Every structure is written in C-alpha cells, then in structure tokens.
mmCIF file of C-alpha atoms in Angstrom:
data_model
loop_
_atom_site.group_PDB
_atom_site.id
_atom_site.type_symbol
_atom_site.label_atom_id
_atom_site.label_comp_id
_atom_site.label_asym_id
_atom_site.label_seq_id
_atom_site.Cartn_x
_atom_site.Cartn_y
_atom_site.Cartn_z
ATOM 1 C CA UNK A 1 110.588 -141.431 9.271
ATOM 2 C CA UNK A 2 113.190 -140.448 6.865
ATOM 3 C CA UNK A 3 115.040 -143.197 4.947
ATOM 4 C CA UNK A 4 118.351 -142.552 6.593
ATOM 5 C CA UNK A 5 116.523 -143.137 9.965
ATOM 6 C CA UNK A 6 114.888 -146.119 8.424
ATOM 7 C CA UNK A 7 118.030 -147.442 6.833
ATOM 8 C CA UNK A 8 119.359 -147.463 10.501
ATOM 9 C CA UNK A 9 116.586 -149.009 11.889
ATOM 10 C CA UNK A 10 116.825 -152.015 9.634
ATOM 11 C CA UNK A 11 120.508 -152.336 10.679
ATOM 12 C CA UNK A 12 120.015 -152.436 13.685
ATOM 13 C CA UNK A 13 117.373 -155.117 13.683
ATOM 14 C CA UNK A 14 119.364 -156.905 11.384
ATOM 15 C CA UNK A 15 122.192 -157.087 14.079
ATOM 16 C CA UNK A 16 119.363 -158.158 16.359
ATOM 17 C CA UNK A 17 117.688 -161.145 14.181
ATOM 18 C CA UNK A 18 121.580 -162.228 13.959
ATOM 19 C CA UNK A 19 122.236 -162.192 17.833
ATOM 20 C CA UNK A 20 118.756 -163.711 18.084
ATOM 21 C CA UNK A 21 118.838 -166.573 16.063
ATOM 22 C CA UNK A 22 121.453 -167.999 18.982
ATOM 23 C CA UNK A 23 118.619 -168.857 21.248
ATOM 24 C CA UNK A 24 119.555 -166.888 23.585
ATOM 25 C CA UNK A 25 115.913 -165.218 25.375
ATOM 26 C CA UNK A 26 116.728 -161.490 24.365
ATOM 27 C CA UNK A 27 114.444 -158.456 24.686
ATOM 28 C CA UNK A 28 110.949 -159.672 24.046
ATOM 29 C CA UNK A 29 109.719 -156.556 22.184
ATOM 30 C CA UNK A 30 112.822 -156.930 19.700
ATOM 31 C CA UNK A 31 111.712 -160.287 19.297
ATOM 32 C CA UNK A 32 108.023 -159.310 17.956
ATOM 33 C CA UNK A 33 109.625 -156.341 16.234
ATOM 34 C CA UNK A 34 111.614 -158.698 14.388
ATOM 35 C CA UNK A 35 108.573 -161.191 13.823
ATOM 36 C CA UNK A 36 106.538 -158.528 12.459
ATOM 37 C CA UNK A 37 109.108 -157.420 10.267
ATOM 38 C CA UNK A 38 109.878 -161.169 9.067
ATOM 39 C CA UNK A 39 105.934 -161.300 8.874
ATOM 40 C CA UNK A 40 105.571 -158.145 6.565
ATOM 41 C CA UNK A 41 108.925 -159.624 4.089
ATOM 42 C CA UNK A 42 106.809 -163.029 3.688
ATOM 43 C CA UNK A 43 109.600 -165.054 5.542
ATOM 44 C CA UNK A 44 107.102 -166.851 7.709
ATOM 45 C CA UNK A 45 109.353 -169.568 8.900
ATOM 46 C CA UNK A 46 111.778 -166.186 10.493
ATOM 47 C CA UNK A 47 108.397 -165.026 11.555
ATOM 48 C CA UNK A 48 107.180 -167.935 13.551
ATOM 49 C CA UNK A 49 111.066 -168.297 15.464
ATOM 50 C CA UNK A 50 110.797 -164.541 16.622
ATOM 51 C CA UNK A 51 107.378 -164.707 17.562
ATOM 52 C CA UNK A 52 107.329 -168.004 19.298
ATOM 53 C CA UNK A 53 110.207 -166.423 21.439
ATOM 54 C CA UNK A 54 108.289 -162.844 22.342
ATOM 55 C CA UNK A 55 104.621 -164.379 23.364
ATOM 56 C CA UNK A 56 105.685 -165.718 26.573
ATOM 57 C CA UNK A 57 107.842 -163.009 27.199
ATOM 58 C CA UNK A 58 105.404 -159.955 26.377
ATOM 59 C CA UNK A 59 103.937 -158.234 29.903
ATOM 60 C CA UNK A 60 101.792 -155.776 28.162
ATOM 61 C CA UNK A 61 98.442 -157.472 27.557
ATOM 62 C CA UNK A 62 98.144 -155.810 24.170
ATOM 63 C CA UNK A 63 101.198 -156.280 22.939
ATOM 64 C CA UNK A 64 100.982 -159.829 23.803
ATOM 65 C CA UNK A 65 97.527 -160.059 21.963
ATOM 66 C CA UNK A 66 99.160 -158.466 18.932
ATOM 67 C CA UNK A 67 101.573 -161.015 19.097
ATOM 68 C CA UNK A 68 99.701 -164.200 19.366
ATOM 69 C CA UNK A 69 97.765 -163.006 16.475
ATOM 70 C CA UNK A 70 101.017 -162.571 14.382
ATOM 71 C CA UNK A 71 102.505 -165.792 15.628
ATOM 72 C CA UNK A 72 98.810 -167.496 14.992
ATOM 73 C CA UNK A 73 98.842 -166.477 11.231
ATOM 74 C CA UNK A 74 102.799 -167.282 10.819
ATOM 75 C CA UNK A 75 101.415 -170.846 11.803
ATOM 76 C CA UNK A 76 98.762 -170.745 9.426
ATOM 77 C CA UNK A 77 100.730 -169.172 6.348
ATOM 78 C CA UNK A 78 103.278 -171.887 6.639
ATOM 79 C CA UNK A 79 100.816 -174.677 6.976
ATOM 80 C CA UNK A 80 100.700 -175.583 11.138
ATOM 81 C CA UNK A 81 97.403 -175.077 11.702
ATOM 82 C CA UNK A 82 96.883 -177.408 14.710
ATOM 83 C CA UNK A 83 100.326 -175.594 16.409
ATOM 84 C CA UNK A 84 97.743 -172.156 15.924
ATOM 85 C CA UNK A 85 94.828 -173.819 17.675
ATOM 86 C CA UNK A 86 95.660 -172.683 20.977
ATOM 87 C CA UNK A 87 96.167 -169.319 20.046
ATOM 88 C CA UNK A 88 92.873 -168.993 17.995
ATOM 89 C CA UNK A 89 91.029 -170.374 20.954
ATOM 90 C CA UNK A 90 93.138 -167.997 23.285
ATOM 91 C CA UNK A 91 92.478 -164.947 20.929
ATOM 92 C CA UNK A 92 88.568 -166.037 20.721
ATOM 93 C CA UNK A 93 88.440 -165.982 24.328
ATOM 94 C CA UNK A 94 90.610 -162.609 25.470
ATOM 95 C CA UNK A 95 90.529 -160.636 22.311
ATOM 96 C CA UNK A 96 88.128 -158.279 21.124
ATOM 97 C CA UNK A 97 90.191 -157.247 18.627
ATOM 98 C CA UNK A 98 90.889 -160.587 16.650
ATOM 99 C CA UNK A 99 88.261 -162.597 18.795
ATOM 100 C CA UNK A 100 86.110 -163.063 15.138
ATOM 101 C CA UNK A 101 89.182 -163.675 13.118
ATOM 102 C CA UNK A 102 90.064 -166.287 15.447
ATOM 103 C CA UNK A 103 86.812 -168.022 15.492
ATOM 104 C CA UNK A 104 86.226 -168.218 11.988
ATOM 105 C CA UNK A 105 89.833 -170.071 11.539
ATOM 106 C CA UNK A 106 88.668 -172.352 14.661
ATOM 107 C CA UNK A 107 85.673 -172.977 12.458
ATOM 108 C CA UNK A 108 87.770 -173.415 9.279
ATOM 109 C CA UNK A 109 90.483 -175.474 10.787
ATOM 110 C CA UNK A 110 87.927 -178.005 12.604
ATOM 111 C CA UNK A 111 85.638 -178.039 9.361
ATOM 112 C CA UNK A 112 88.278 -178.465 6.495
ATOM 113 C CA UNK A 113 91.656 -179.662 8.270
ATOM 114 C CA UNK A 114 90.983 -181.652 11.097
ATOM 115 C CA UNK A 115 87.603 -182.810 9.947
ATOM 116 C CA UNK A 116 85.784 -182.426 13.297
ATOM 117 C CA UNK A 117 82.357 -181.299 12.150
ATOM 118 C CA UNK A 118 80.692 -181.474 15.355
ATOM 119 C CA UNK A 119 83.407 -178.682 16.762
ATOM 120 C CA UNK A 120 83.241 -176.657 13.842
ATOM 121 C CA UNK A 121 79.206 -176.282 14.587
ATOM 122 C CA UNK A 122 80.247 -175.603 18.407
ATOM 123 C CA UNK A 123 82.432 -172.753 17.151
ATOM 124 C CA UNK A 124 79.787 -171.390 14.896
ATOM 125 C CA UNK A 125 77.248 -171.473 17.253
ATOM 126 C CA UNK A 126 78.675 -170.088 20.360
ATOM 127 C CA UNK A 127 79.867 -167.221 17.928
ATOM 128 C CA UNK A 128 78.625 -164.221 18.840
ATOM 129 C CA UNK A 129 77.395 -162.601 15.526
ATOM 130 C CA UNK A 130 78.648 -159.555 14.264
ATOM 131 C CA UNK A 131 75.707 -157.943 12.107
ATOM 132 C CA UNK A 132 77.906 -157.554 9.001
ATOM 133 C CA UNK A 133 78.715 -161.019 9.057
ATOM 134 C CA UNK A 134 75.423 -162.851 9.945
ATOM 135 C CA UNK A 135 74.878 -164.141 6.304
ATOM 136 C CA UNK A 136 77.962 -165.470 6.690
ATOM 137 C CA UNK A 137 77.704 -167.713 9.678
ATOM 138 C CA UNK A 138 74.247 -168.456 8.588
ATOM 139 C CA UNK A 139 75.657 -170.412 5.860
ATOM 140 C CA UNK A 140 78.635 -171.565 7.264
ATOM 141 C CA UNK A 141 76.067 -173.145 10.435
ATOM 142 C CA UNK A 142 73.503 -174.522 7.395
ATOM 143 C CA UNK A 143 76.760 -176.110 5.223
ATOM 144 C CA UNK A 144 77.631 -178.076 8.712
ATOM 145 C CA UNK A 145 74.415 -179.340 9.273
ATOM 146 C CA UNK A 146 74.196 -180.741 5.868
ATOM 147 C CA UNK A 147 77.287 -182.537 6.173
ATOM 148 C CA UNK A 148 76.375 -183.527 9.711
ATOM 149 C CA UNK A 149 73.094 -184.726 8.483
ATOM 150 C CA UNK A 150 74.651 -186.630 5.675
ATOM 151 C CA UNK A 151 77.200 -188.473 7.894
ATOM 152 C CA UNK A 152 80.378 -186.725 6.289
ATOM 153 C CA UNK A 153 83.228 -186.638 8.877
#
C-alpha cells in the first residue's frame, strides 16, 4: 500500500471513529478495524469502546475470535482483568489459536489478581501442554502447590 492510499485509509477511519463514538451500532468490521488500529496507537481505552461494540456484532467465527482476543488484551492493558475473564475462558474453550494465551492469563489472573489459588491449579492442570512450554507449567503447577500447601490465599 502506497502512502497516498494509506493516508486515505486513515481518513477515512478517522471519519468513522468520529461517527462511531455516537453510539450508534455501525458496521461491525469498521468497529474492530478501528479497535485494532486504536490497539496498535496504544490508546487502549479507544480500543476497548470499538471492540466492545464489534464482538457481538462479528458473524465470521474468526473474525470474532480475533476480536475477543483484541478486546481481551485492551482489558488487560488498561487494568480490567476480571471484565477479560469471560473472554479468556471463551478463547480457552473455542480457540486454537489463542486457546494457550488465554489460559495462562486465566492462570495469572486467578493466581496474582483475584487470589483464587485453587482455580489457578484447575487452569493449570486441565491445560493441555504444549511441549515447548511444559517447563513452564511444571513450575507454574509446583509454585501453586506450595502456596496451597502453605495456606496462602
């Protein structure tokens, strides 16, 4: 893409975030183009309005997954981690694409945030292990159990 081409492209969505930051539902594909974009600049609060408006609109399975991914790490970035609990436990159950990604936050949010050791260990152990990340889990699983066994909640 040229830079005249992209130049016009970022006008246009520009016009777009404007008419979209009315509420009103718009196209949903504009909307994650727009959260995406938003996501990439580092204006995660943008991110999360535009993305929060495409995921229930989004048909295409993929795009959707794409897009509660996005929206999930928006939520993280800007500190909502219990609003990106759903979607982690969505993605760890439809996704084979960001199905890890999402369990490992599930077992960093329940560990470290909301202090639910007992889920955390449920998360690591109905993991399924990817090879390259065994070691990994391994110690995540042990570091539980320790705290477990030591009464820390």
């Amino acid at each position: 893409m040229d830079v005249l081409a992209l130049a016009t492209l970022v006008a246009h969505l520009h016009e777009g975030a404007a008419d979209a930051s009315d509420g009103a539902p718009g196209d949903p594909q504009r909307s994650l183009a727009l959260g995406r974009i938003a996501l990439a600049g580092r204006r995660y609060e943008e991110a999360v309005r535009h993305l929060e408006r495409a995921v229930p609109a989004l048909q295409r399975p993929a795009a959707r997954e794409e897009a509660v991914h996005d929206l999930a790490l928006a939520y993280r970035v800007t500190g909502q981690r219990g609003r990106a609990v759903p979607h982690w436990q969505w993605l760890a159950e439809h996704s084979a694409a960001h199905g890890a990604w999402a369990r490992r936050q599930l077992a960093i949010y329940f560990e470290h945030h909301a202090r639910d050791l007992g889920r955390a260990l449920a998360v690591v152990e109905e993991t399924p292990h990817q090879r390259d990340a065994l070691e990994d889990w391994a110690r995540r699983r042990a570091r539980l159990i320790r705290k477990i066994e030591r009464g820390h909640a």
